[in-house]
PDB file of C-alpha atoms in Angstrom:
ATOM      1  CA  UNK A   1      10.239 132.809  29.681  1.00  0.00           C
ATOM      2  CA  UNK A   2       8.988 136.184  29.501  1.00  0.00           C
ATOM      3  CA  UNK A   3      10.209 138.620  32.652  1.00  0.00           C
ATOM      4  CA  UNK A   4       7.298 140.846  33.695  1.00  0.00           C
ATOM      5  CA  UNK A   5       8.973 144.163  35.883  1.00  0.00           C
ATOM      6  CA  UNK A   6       7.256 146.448  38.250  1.00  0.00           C
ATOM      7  CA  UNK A   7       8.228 149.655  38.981  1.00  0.00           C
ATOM      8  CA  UNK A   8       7.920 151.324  41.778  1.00  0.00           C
ATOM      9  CA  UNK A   9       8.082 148.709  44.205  1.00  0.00           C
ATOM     10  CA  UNK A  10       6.857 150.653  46.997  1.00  0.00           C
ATOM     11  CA  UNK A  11       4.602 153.962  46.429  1.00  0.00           C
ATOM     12  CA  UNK A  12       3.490 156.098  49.039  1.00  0.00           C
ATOM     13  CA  UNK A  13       0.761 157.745  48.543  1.00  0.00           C
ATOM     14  CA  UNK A  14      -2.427 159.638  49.986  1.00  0.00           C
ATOM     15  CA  UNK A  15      -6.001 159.888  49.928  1.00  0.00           C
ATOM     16  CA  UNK A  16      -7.295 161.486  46.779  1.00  0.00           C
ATOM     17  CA  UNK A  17      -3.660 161.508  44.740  1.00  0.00           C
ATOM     18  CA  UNK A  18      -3.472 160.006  41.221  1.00  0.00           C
ATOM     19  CA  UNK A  19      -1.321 156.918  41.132  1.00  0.00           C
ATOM     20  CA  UNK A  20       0.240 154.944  38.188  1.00  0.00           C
ATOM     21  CA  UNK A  21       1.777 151.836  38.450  1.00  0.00           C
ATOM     22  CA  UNK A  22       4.242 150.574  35.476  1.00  0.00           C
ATOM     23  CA  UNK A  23       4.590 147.081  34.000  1.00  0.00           C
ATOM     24  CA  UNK A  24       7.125 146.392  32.084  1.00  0.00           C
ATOM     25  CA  UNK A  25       7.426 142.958  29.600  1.00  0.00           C
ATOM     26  CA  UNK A  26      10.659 141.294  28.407  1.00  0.00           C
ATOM     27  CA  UNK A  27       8.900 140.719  25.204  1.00  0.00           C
ATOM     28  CA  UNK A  28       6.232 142.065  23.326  1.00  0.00           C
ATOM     29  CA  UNK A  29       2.977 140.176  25.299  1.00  0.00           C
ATOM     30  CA  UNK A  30       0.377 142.350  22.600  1.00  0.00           C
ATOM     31  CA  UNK A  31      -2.634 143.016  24.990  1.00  0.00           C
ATOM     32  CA  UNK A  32      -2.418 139.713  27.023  1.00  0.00           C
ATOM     33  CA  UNK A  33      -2.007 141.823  30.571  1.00  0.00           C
ATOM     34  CA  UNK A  34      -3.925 141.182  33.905  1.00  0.00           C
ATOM     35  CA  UNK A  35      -3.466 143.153  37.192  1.00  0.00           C
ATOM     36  CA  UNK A  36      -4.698 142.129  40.336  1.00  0.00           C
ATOM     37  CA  UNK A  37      -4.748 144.005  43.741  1.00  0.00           C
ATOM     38  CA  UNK A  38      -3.816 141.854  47.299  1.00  0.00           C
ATOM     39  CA  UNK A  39      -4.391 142.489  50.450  1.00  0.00           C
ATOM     40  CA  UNK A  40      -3.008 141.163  53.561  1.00  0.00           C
ATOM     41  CA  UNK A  41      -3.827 137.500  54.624  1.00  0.00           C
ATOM     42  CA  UNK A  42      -6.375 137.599  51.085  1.00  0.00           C
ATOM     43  CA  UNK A  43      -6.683 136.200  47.843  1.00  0.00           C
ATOM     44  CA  UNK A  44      -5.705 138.326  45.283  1.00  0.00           C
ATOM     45  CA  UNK A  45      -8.685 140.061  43.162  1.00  0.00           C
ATOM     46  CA  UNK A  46      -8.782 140.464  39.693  1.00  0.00           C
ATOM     47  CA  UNK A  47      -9.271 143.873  38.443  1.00  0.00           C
ATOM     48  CA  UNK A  48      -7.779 144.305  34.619  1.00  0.00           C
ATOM     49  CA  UNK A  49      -7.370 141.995  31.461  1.00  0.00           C
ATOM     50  CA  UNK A  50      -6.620 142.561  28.115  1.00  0.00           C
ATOM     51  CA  UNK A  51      -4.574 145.172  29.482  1.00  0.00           C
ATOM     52  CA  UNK A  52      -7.508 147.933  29.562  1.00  0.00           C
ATOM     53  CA  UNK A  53     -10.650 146.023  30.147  1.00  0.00           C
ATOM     54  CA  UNK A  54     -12.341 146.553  33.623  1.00  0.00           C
ATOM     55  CA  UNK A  55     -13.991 143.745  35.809  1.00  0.00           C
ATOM     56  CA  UNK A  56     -17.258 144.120  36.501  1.00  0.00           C
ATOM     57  CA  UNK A  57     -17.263 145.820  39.795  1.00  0.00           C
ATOM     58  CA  UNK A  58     -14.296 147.361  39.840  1.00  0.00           C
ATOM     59  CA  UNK A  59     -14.291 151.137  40.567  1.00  0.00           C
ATOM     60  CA  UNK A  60     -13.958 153.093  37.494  1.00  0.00           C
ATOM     61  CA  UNK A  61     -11.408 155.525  39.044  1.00  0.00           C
ATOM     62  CA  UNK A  62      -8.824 152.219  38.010  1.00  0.00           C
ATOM     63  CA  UNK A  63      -7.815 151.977  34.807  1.00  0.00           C
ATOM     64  CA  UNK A  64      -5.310 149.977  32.458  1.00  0.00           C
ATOM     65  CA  UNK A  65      -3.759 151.015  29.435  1.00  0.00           C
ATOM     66  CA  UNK A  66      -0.469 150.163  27.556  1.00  0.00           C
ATOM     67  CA  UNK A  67       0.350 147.647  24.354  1.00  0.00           C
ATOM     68  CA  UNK A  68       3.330 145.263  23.429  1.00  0.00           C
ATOM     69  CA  UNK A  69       6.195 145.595  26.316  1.00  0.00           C
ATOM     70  CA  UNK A  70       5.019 148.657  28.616  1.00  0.00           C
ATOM     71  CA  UNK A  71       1.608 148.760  30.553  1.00  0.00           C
ATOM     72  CA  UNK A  72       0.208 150.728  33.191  1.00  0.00           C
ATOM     73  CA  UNK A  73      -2.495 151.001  35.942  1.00  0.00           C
ATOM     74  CA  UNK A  74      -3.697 153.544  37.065  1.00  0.00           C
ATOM     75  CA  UNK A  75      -5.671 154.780  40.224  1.00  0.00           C
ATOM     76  CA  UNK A  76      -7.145 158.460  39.542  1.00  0.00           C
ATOM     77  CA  UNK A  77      -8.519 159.275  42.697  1.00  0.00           C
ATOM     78  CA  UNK A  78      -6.586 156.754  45.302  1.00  0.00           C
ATOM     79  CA  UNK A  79      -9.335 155.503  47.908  1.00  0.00           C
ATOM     80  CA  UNK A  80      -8.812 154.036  51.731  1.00  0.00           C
ATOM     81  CA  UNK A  81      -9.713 150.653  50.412  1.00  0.00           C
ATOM     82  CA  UNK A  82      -6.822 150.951  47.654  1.00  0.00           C
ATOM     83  CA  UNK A  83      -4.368 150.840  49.607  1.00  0.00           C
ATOM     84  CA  UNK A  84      -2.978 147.248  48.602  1.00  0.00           C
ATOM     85  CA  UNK A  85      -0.127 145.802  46.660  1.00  0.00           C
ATOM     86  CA  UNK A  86      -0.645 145.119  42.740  1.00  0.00           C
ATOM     87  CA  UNK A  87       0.414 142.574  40.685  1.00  0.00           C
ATOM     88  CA  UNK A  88       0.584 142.494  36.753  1.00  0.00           C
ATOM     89  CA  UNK A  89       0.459 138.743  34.706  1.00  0.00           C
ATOM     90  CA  UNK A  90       1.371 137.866  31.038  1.00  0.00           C
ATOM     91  CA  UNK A  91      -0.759 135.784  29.112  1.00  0.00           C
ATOM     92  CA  UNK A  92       0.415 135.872  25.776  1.00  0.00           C
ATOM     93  CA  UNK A  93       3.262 132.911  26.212  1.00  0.00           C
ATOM     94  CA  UNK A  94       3.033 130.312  28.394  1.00  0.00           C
ATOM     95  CA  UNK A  95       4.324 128.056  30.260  1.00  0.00           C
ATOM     96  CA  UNK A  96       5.496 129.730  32.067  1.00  0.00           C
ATOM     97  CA  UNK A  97       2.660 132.257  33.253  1.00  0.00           C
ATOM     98  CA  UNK A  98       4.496 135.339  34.700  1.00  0.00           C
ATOM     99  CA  UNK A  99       3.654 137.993  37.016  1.00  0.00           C
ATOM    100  CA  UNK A 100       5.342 141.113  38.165  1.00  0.00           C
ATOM    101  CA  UNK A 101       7.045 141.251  41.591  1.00  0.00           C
ATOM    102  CA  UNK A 102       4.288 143.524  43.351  1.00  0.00           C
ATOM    103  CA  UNK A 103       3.584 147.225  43.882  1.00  0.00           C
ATOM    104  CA  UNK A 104       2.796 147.997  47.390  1.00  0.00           C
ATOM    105  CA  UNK A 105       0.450 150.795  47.940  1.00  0.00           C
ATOM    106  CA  UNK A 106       1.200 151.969  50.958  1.00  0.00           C
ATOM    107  CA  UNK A 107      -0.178 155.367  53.230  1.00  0.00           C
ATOM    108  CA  UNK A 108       2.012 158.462  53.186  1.00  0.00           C
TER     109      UNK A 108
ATOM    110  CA  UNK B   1     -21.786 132.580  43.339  1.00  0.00           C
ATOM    111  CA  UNK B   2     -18.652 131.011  42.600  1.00  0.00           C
ATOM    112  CA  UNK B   3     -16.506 129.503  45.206  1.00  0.00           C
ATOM    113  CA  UNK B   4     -13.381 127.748  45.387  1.00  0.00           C
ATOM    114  CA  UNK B   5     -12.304 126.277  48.362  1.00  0.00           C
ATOM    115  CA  UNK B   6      -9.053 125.458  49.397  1.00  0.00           C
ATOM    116  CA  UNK B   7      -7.417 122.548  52.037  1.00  0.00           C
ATOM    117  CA  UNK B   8      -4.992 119.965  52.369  1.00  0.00           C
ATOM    118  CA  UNK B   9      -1.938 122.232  53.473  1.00  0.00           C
ATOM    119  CA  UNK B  10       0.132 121.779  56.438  1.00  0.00           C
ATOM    120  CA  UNK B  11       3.409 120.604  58.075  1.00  0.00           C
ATOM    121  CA  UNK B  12       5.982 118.766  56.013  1.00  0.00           C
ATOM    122  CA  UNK B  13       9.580 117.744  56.932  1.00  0.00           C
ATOM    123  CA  UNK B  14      11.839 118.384  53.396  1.00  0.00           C
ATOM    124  CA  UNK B  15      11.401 115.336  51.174  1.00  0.00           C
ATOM    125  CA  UNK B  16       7.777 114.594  52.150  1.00  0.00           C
ATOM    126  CA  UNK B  17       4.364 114.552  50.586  1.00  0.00           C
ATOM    127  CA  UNK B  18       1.119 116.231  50.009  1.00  0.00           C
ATOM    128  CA  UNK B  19      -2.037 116.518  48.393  1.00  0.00           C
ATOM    129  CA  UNK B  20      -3.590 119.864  48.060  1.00  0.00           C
ATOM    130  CA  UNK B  21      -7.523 120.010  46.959  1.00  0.00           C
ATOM    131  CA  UNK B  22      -9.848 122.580  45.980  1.00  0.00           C
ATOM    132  CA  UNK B  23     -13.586 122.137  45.703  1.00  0.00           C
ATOM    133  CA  UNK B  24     -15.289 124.117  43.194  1.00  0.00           C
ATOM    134  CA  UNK B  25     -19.147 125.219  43.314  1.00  0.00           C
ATOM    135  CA  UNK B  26     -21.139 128.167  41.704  1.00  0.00           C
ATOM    136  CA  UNK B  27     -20.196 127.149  38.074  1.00  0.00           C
ATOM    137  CA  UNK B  28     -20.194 124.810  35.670  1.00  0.00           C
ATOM    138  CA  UNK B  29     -16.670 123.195  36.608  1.00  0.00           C
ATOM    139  CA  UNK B  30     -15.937 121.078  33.520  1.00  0.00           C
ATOM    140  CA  UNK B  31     -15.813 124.092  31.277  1.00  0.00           C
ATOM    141  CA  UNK B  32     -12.994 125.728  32.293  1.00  0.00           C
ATOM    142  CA  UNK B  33      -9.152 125.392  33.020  1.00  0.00           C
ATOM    143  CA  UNK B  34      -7.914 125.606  36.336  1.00  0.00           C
ATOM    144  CA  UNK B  35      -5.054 126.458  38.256  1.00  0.00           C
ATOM    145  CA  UNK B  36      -3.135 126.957  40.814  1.00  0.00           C
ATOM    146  CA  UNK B  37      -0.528 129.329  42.163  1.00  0.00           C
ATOM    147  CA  UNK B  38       1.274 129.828  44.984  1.00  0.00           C
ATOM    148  CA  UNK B  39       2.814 132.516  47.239  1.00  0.00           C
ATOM    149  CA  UNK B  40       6.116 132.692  49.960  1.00  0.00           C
ATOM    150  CA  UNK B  41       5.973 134.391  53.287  1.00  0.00           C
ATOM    151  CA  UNK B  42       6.298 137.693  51.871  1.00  0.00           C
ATOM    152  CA  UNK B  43       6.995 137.172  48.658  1.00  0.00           C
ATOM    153  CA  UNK B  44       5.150 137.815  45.111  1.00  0.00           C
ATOM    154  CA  UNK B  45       2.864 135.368  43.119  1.00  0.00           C
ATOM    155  CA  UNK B  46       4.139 132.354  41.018  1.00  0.00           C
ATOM    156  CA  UNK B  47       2.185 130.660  38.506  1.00  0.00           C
ATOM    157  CA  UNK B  48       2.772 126.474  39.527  1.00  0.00           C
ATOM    158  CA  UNK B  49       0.207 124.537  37.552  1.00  0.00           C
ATOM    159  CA  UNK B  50      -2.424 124.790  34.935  1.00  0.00           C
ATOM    160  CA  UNK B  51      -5.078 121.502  33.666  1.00  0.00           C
ATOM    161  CA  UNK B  52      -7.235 121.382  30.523  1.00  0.00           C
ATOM    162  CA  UNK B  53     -11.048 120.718  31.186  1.00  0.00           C
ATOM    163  CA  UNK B  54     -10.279 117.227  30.166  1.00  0.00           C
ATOM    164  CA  UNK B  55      -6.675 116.732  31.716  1.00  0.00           C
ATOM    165  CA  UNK B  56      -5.842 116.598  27.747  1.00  0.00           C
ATOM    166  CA  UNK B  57      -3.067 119.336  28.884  1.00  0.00           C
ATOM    167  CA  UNK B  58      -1.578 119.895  31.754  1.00  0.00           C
ATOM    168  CA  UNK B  59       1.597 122.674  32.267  1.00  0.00           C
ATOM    169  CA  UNK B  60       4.331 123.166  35.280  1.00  0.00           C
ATOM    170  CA  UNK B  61       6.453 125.235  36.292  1.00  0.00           C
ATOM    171  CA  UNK B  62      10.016 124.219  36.014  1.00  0.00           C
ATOM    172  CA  UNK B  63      10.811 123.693  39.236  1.00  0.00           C
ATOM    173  CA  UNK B  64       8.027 121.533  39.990  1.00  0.00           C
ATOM    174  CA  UNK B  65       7.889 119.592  37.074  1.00  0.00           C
ATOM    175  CA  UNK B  66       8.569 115.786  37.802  1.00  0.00           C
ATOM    176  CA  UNK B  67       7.730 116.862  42.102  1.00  0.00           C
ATOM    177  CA  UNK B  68       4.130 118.521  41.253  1.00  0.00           C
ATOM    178  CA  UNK B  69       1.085 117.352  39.742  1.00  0.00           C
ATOM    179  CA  UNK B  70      -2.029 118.327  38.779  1.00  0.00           C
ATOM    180  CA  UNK B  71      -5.208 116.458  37.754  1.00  0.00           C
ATOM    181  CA  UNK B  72      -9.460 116.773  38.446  1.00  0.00           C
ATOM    182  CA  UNK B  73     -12.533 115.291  39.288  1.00  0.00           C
ATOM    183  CA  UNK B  74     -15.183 117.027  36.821  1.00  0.00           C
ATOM    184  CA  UNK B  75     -17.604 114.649  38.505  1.00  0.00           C
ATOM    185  CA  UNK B  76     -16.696 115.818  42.177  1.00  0.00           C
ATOM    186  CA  UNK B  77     -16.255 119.600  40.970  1.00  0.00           C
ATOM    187  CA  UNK B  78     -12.101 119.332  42.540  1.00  0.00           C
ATOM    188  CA  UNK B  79      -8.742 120.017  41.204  1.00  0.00           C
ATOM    189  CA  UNK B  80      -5.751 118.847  43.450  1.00  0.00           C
ATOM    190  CA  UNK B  81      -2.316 118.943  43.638  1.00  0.00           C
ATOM    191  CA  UNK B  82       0.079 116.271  44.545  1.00  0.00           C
ATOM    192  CA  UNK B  83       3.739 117.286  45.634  1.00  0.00           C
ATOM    193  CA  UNK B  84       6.288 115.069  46.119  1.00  0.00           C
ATOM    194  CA  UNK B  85       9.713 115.382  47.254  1.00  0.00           C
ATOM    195  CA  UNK B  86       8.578 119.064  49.091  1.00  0.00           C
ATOM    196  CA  UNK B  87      11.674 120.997  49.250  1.00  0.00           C
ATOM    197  CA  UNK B  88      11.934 124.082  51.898  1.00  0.00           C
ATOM    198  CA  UNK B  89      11.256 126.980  48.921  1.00  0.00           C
ATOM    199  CA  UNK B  90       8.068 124.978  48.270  1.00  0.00           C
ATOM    200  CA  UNK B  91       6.960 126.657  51.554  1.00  0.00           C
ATOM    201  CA  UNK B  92       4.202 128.855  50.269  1.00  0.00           C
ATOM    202  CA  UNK B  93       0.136 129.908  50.450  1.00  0.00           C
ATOM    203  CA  UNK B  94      -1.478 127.917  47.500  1.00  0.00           C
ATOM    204  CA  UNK B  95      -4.387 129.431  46.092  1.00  0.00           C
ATOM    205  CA  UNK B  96      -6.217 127.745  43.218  1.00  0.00           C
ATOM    206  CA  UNK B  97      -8.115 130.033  40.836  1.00  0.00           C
ATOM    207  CA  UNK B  98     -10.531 129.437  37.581  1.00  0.00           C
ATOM    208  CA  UNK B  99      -8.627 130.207  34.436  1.00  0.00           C
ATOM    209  CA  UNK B 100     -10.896 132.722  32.125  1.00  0.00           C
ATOM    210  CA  UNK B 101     -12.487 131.601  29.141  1.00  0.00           C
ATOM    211  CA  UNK B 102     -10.595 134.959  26.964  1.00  0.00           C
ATOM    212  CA  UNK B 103      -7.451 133.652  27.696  1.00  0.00           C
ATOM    213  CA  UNK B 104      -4.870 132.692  30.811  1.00  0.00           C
ATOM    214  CA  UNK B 105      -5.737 134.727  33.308  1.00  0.00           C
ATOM    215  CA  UNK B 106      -7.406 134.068  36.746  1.00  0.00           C
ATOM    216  CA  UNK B 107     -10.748 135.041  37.678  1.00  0.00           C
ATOM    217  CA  UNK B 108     -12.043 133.897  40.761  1.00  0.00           C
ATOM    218  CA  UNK B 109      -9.532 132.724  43.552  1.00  0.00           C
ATOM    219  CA  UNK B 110      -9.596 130.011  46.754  1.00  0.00           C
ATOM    220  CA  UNK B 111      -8.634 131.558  49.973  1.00  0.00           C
ATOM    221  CA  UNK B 112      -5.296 129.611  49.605  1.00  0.00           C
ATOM    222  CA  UNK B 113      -3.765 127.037  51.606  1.00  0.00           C
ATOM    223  CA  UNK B 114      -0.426 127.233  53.654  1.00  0.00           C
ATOM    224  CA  UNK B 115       2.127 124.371  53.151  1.00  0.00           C
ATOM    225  CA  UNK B 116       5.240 124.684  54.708  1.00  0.00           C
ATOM    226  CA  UNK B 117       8.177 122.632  54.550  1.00  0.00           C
ATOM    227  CA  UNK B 118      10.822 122.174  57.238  1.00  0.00           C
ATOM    228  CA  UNK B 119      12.715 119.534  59.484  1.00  0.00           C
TER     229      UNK B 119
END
């Protein structure tokens, strides 16, 4: 099974700072990455796949980049409604599909 | 718009049944994968179950394989889940979601449905 690691696990953060979340794979997954932001008592959303490419109607101030074992996402300008916790997913091997254990975005 | 909706959860004493169901509309249901995967009281998101558009292929996770599974009605627009022998970490929100065309990931989700498991 591949491991999928998020660091930090809790980020605190405010209004208007630039925040990058990490992703890390226990094997190389190529481009096969999702993230997703949660929020409380909700579905998660997709926002990323293929590691970089943005769903449509998804702010462009989030964006995804990395390749093989290390990914990122990144928020460049972080928004009221961001606040959230993130979640990354492998694709590239399954079963099992993996995700990260969360980010939680939280106010500082 | 697509929509999945979610039901079926509720209370189960450890070593009981249920059906989960999720009722699909917007879309054109028997072209895609679906899924479903679930969530602990506070906890992160685990992947449970995944069916082909034909129920040619179906996939578990370990710890529900021979408890869980999965099948759908491409003529009633529904996936469900059947789990037997619920054991208390089974206790979880489970959302089902629409599996993307590109590849394994999940595009549009239910609102989820809670299950929990305890005498």
């Amino acid at each position: 099974d591949i491991q999928m690691t998020q660091s930090p696990s809790t980020l605190s953060a405010s209004v208007g700072d630039r925040v990058t979340i990490t992703c890390r794979a226990s094997q190389s997954v190529t481009r096969w990455l999702a993230w997703y932001q949660q929020k409380p008592g909700k579905a998660p959303k997709l926002l990323i796949s293929k590691a970089s490419t943005l769903e449509s109607g998804v702010p462009s101030r989030f964006s995804g980049g990395g390749s093989g074992t290390e990914f990122t996402l990144t928020i460049s300008s972080l928004q009221p409604d961001d606040f959230a916790t993130y979640y990354c997913q492998q694709y590239d091997s399954y079963p099992p599909l993996t995700f990260g254990g969360g980010t939680k975005v939280e106010i500082k | 718009e697509v929509q999945l909706v979610d039901s079926g959860g509720g209370f189960v004493q450890p070593g009981g049944s249920l059906r989960l169901s999720c009722a699909a509309s917007g879309f054109t249901f028997r072209d895609y994968w679906m899924t479903w995967v679930r969530q602990a009281p506070g906890k992160g998101l685990e992947w449970v179950a995944n069916i082909k558009q034909d129920e040619s292929e179906k996939h578990y996770v370990e710890s529900g394989k021979g408890r869980f599974t999965i099948s759908r009605d491409n003529a009633k627009n529904a996936v469900y889940l059947q789990m037997n022998s619920l054991r208390a970490e089974d206790t979880a929100v489970y959302y089902c979601a629409r599996v993307a065309w590109e590849g394994h990931y999940f595009e549009y989700w239910g609102q989820g449905t809670l299950v929990t498991v305890s005498s």
